[in-house]
Coordinates of C-alpha atoms in Angstrom, one line a residue:
X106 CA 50.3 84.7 -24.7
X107 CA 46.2 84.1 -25.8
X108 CA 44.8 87.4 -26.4
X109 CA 42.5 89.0 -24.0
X110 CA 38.8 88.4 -25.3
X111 CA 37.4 91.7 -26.9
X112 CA 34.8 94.0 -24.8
X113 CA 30.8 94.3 -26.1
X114 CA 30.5 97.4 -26.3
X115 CA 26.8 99.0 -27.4
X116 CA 27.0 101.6 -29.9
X117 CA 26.8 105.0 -27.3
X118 CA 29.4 103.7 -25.7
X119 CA 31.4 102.9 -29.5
X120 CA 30.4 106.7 -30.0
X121 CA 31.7 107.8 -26.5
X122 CA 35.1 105.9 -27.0
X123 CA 35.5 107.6 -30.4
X124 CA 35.4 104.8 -32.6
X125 CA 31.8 105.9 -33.9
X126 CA 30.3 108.9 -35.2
X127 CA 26.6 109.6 -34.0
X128 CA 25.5 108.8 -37.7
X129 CA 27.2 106.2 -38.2
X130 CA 25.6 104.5 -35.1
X131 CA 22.1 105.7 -36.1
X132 CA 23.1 104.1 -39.8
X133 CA 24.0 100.7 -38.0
X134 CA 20.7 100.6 -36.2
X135 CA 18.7 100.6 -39.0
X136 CA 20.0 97.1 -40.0
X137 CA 19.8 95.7 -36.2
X138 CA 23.4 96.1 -35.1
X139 CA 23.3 97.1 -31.3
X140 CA 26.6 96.3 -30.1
X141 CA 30.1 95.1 -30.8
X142 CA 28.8 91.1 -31.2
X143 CA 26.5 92.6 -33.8
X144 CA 28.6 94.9 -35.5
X145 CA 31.0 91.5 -36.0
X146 CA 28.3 89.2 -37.3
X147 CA 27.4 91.8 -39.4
X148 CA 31.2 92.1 -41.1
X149 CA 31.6 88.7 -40.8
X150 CA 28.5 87.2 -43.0
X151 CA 28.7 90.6 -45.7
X152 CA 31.9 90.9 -45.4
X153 CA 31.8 94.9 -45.9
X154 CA 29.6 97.5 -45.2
X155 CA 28.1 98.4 -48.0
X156 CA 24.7 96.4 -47.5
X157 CA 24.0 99.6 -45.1
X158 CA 21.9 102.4 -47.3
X159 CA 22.6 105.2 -45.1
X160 CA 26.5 105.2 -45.2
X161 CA 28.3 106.8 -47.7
X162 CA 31.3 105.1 -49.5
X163 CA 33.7 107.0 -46.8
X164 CA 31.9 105.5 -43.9
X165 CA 31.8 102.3 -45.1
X166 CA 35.7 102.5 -45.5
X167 CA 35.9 103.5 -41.6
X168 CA 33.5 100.8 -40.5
X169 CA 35.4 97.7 -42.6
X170 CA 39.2 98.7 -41.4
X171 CA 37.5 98.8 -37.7
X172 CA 36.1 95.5 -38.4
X173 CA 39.4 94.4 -39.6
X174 CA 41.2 95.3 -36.5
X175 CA 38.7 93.6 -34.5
X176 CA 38.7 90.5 -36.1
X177 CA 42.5 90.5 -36.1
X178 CA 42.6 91.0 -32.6
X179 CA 40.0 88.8 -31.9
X180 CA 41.9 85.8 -33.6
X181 CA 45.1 86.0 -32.0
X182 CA 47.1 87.6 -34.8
X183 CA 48.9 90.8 -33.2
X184 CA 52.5 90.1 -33.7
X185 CA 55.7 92.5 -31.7
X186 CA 55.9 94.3 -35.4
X187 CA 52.3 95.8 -34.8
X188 CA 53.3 97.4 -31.8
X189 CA 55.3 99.7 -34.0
X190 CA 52.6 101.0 -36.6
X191 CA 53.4 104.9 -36.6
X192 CA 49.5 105.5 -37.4
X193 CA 48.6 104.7 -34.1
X194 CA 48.6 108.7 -33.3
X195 CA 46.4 109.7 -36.3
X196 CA 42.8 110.3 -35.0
X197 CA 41.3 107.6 -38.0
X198 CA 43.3 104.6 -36.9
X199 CA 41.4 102.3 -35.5
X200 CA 41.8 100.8 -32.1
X201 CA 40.3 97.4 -30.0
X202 CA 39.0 97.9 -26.2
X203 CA 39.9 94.3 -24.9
X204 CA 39.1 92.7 -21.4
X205 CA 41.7 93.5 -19.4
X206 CA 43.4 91.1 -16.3
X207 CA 44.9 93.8 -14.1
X208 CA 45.9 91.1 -11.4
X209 CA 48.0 89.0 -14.2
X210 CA 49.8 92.7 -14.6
X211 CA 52.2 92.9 -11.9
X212 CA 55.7 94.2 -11.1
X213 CA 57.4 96.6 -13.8
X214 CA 54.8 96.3 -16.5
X215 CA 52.2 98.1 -14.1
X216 CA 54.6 100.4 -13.2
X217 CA 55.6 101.3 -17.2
X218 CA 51.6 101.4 -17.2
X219 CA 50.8 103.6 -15.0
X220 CA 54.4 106.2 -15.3
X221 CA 53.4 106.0 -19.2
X222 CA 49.5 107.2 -18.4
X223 CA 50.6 110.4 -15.7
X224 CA 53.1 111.4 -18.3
X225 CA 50.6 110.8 -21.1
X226 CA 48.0 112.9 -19.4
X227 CA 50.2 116.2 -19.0
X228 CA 51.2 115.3 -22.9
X229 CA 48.0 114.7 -23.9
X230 CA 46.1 117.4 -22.1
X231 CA 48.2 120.7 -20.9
X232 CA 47.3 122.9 -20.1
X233 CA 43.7 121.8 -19.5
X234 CA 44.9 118.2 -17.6
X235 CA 43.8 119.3 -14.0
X236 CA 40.6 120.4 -15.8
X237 CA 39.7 117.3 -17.6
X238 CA 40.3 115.5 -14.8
X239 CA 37.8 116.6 -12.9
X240 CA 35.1 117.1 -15.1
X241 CA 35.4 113.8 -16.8
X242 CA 38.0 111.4 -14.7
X243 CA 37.3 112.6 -11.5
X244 CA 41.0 112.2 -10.4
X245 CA 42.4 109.0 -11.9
X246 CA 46.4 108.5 -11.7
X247 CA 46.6 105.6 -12.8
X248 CA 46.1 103.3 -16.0
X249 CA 43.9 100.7 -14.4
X250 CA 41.8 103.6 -13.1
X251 CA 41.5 105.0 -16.8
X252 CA 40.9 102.0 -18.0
X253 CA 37.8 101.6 -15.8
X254 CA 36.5 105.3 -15.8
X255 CA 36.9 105.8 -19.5
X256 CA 37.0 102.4 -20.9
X257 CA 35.1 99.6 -19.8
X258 CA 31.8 101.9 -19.5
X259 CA 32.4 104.9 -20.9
X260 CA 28.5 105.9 -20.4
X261 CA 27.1 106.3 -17.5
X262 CA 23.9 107.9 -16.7
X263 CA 23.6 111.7 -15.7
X264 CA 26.8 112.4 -16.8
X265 CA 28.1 114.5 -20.1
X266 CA 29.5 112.9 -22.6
X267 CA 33.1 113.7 -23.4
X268 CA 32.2 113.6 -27.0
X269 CA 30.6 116.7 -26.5
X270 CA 33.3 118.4 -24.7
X271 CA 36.9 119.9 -26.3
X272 CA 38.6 117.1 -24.9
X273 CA 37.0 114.6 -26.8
X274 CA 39.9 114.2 -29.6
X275 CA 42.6 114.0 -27.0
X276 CA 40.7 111.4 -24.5
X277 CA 40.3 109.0 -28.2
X278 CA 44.2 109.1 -28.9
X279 CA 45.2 108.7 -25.3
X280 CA 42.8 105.9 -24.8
X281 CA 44.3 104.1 -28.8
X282 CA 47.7 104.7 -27.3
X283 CA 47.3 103.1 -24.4
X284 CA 45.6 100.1 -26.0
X285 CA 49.0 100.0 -27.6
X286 CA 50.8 100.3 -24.3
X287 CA 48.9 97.0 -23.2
X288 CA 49.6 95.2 -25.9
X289 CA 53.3 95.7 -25.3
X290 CA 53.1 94.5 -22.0
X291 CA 51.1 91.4 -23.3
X292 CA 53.9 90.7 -25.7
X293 CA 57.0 92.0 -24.4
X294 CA 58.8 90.8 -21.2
X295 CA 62.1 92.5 -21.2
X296 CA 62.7 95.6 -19.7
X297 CA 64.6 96.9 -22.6
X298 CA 61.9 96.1 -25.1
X299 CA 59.8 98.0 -23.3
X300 CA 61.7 101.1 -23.1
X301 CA 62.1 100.7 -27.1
X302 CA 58.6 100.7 -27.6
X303 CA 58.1 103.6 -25.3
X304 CA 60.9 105.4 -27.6
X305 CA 59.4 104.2 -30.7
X306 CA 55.9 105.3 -29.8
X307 CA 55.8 108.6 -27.7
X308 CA 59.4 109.9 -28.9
X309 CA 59.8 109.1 -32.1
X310 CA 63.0 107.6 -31.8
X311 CA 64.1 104.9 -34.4
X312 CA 63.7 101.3 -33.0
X313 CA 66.4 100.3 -35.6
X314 CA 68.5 103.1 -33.9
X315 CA 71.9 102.2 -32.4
X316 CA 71.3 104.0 -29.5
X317 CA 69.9 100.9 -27.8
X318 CA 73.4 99.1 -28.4
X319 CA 74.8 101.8 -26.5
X320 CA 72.6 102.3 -23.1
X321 CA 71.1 100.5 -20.1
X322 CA 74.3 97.9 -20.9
X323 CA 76.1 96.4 -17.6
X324 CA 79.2 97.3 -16.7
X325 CA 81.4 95.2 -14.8
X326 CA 79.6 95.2 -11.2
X327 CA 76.2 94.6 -12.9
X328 CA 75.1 98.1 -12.7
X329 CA 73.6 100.2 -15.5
X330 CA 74.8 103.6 -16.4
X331 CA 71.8 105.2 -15.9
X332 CA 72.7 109.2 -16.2
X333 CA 73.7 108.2 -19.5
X334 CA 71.2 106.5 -20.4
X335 CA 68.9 109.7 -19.9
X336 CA 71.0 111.6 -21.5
X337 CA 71.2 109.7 -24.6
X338 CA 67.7 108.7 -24.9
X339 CA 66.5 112.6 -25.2
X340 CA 69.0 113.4 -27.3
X341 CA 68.4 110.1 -30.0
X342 CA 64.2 111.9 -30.3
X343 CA 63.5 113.2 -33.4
X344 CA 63.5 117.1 -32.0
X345 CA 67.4 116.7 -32.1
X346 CA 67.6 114.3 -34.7
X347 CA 65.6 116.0 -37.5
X348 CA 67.2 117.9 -40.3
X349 CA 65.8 121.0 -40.3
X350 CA 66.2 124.0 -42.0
X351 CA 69.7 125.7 -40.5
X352 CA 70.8 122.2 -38.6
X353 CA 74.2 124.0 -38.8
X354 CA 73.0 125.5 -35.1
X355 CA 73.3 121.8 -33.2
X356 CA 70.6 122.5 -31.2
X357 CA 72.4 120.5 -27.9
X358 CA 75.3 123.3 -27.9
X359 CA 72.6 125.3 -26.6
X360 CA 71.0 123.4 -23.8
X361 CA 72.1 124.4 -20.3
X362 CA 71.5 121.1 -18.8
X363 CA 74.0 119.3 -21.1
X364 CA 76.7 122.3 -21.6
X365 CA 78.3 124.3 -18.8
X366 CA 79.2 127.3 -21.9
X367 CA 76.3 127.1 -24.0
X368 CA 76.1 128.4 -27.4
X369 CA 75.8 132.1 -27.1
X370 CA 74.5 135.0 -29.9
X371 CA 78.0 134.8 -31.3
X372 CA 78.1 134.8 -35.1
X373 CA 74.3 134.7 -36.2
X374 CA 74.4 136.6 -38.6
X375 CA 75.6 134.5 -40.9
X376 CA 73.0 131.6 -40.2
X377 CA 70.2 134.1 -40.9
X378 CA 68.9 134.4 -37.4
X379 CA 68.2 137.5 -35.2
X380 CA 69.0 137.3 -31.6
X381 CA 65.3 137.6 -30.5
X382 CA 64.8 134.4 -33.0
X383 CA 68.1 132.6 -31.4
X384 CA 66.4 133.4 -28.1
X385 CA 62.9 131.7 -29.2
X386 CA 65.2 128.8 -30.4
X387 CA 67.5 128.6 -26.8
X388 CA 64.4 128.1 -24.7
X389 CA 62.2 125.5 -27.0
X390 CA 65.2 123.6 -27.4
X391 CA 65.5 123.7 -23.3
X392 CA 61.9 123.1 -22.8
X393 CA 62.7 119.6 -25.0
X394 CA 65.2 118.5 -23.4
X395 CA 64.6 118.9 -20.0
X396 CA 60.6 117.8 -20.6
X397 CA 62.5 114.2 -22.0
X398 CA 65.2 113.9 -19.3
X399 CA 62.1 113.7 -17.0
X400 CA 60.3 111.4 -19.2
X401 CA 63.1 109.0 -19.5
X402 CA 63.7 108.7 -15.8
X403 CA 60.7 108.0 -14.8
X404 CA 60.8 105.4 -17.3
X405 CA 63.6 104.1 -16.9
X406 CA 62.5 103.9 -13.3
X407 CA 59.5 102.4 -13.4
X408 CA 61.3 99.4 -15.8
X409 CA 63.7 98.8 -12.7
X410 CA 66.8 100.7 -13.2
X411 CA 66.9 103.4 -10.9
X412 CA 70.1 102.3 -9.2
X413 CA 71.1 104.7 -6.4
X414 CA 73.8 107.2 -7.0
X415 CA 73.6 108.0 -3.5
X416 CA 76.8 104.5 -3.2
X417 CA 79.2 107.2 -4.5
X418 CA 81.6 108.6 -2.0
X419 CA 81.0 111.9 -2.5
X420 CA 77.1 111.8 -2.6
X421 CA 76.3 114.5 -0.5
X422 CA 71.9 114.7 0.4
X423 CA 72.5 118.9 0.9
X424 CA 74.7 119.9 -2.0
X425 CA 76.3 118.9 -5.6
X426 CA 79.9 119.8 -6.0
X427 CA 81.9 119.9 -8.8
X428 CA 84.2 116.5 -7.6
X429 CA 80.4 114.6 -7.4
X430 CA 80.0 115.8 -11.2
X431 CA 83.8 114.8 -11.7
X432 CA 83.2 111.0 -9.8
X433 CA 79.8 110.5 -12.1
X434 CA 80.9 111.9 -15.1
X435 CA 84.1 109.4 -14.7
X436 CA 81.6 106.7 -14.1
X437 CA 79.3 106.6 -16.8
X438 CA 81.6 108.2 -19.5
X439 CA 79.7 111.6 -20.1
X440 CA 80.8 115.1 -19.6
X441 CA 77.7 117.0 -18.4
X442 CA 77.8 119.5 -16.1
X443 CA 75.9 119.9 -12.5
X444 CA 72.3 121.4 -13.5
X445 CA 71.8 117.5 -15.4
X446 CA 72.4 116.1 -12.3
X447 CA 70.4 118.8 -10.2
X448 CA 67.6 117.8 -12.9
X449 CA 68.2 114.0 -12.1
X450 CA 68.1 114.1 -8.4
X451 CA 65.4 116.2 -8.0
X452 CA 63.1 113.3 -10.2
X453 CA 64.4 110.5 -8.5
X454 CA 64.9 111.6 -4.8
X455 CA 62.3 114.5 -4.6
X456 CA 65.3 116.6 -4.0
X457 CA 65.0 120.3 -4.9
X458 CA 68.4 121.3 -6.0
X459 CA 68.7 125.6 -7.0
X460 CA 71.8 126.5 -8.0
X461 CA 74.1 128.0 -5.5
X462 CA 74.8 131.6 -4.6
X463 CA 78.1 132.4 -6.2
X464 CA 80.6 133.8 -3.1
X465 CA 82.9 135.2 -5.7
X466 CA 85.4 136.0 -3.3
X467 CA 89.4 136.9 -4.3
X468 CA 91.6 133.5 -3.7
X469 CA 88.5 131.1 -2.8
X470 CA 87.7 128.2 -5.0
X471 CA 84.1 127.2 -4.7
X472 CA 83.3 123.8 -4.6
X473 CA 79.6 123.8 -4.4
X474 CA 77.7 124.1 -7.4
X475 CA 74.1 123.2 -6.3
X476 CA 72.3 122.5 -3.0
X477 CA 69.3 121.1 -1.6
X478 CA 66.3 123.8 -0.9
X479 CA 65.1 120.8 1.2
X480 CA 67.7 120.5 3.2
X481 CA 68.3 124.2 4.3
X482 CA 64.3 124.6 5.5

C-alpha cells in the first residue's frame, strides 16, 4: 500500500501540533524555512541542522530525528515492525501528520479507528475529557473528526491555542498515537493483527505473547469464544503480568469480576501488608480489570466479533442465572462467575444488570444472580 503523501504544515501550526517549540520555529525562520516543504529542503541539501546559529546542539538533535521520520515516511519505508516502536508514548518521539483518505477507510478499520479514539480520549484526558472537549474539540467522537479539528489545521483564527492550555502534552501524544493507529490500518488487514497492535500499543501486552495462540480461535461452528477472549486479553496486560514487589498476592484472586470468593484479609501478615493497604490494593486491581474488560469488548467489537450470546437457550433479556453462567462457562472453557457476564452484557447490549436482592429464605434455592434495571422500569 503507497504511503499517504505528507501534509505542509507552516510552522504555527508545527508548534500547535507539538512537534515545535516556539523557538525553535522563530530559529527556523531566520534561515527562510516557513513550512514543512521548507523544513525538508532544508534537511535534505545540509543534511543536519547545524547550519542554524540560533539552535543549540539539543535542538538540533530534535530537528534531524523529525526530519528523519519525515523523510522515512515520505519515501515509503514504514514496515509492520515500526508499528511496534514502544517510544511512541514518550512526549520526544517524533511523529508525521500525513494526508489522510477517509473514504478508502471503510468497514472494521473505521470502526477500530474511531472505538480506539473515544477510549483514547477518557485515557488520555480524565478527568478533564468533557472539559477539553469543549474548549478545544468542540465535541468530536470520532477519529476522522479529530483528525480534522486538531490535525489538518490545527490553527485557526480567534481561537487559543492548545499549546497554551494544560492539555497541550496530552492532545500531542494522543494525536502521535493515533498517527500510529493509521498506519496500522494502512498496513494491516486482519482483524487479529489489529487487535495485537491495539494490545501491543495501549496495554502493553507482549506481541510475542502466546496469548494470541489461545483467543479469538474458531471452534467448530465457526464462532469465536469471545467471553474468553476478554477475559484473557486483560489479564495477559502488564498490570497483571509485572513482577512486582510481593507478586506472592496474584492480584486476579482478588478481583470480583473473575472470582465468585475473592481473596479476603486472611493471612497478611506475613506478606507485610496492613488491611487498609490490602484494601488500597483490592480496588486498583478492580479498577484494572474491569477498565480493560470494557476496552477489550469494544475492541473486539468494533474488529467484528461480537457474536451474540443471546443464541443460548437460556439467554434470558431480564435476568442472569446461575445455569446461563453454567451454559457459557461450558462453552467457552472458563469458570467466571455472573458479575463478568453482568459486566459483558451491559457493554454489548446497553443492558444494566445490578446484582439481585438475595431472598434468603429457609429451603429456597435461588436461581437468579443478576437482573436487568432496564427491564423492571
Amino acid at each position: 500500500m503507497s504511503q499517504p503523501p505528507l501534509l505542509n504544515h507552516t510552522l504555527p501550526e508545527l508548534t500547535e501540533l507539538g512537534l515545535l517549540t516556539y523557538e525553535e520555529g522563530q530559529a527556523l525562520r531566520t534561515v527562510g524555512i516557513q513550512n514543512t516543504n521548507d523544513f525538508l529542503e532544508f534537511f535534505k541539501k545540509h543534511g543536519d541542522f547545524t547550519p542554524i546559529p540560533d539552535l543549540n546542539e539539543e535542538g538540533q538533535q530534535k530537528l534531524l530525528r523529525l526530519a528523519r521520520a519525515y523523510v522515512k515516511t515520505e519515501q515509503g519505508e514504514l514496515t509492520k515492525e515500526d508499528l511496534y516502536d514502544p517510544a511512541v508514548h514518550k512526549k520526544d518521539t517524533p511523529f508525521v501528520p500525513v494526508l489522510i483518505e477517509w473514504e478508502k477507510i471503510t468497514g472494521i478499520k473505521r470502526a477500530f479507528l474511531d472505538t480506539w479514539f473515544r477510549r483514547a480520549l477518557e485515557d488520555y484526558f480524565l478527568p478533564t475529557a468533557e472539559l477539553f472537549l469543549k474548549d478545544h474539540l468542540n465535541g468530536v467522537n470520532t477519529a476522522e473528526d479529530l483528525y480534522e479539528r486538531a490535525i489538518l489545521h490545527p490553527v485557526r483564527a480567534g481561537e487559543a491555542s492548545v499549546r497554551r492550555s494544560v492539555h497541550a502534552p496530552s492532545l500531542t501524544r494522543l494525536i502521535r498515537v493515533f498517527l500510529k493507529y493509521h498506519q496500522a490500518v494502512q498496513l494491516l488487514d486482519d482483524p487479529i493483527e489489529l487487535l495485537r497492535f491495539h494490545a501491543r500499543v495501549d496495554l502493553g501486552v507482549d506481541p510475542a505473547s502466546e496469548i494470541y495462540d489461545t483467543i479469538l480461535k474458531p471452534k467448530a461452528d465457526g464462532t469465536v469464544q469471545f467471553a474468553a477472549a476478554v477475559y484473557r486479553l486483560t489479564l495477559a496486560s502488564p498490570y497483571f503480568t509485572y513482577p512486582r514487589r510481593m507478586q506472592q498476592i496474584n492480584r486476579m484472586r482478588y478481583v470480583r469480576i473473575f472470582q465468585d470468593d475473592p481473596y479476603t484479609l486472611g493471612g497478611l501478615m506475613h506478606m507485610g501488608m496492613n488491611e487498609e493497604r490490602f484494601k488500597q490494593a483490592q480496588e486498583e486491581a478492580e479498577d484494572m480489570a474491569v477498565s480493560g474488560c470494557h476496552t477489550f469488548t469494544a475492541i473486539l467489537t468494533a474488529l467484528g466479533y461480537g457474536e451474540s450470546y443471546r443464541s443460548l437457550k437460556a439467554w434470558d433479556d431480564g435476568s442472569i442465572s446461575k445455569e446461563l453462567v453454567w451454559t457459557i462457562n461450558r462453552d467457552e472453557e472458563l469458570h467466571l462467575p455472573a458479575a463478568f457476564y453482568a459486566l459483558l452484557f451491559n457493554e454489548l447490549y446497553g443492558a444494566r444488570f445490578l446484582e439481585a436482592p438475595r431472598l434468603r429464605m429457609p429451603g429456597v434455592k435461588e436461581e437468579v444472580l443478576y437482573v436487568n434495571e432496564m427491564r423492571t422500569e
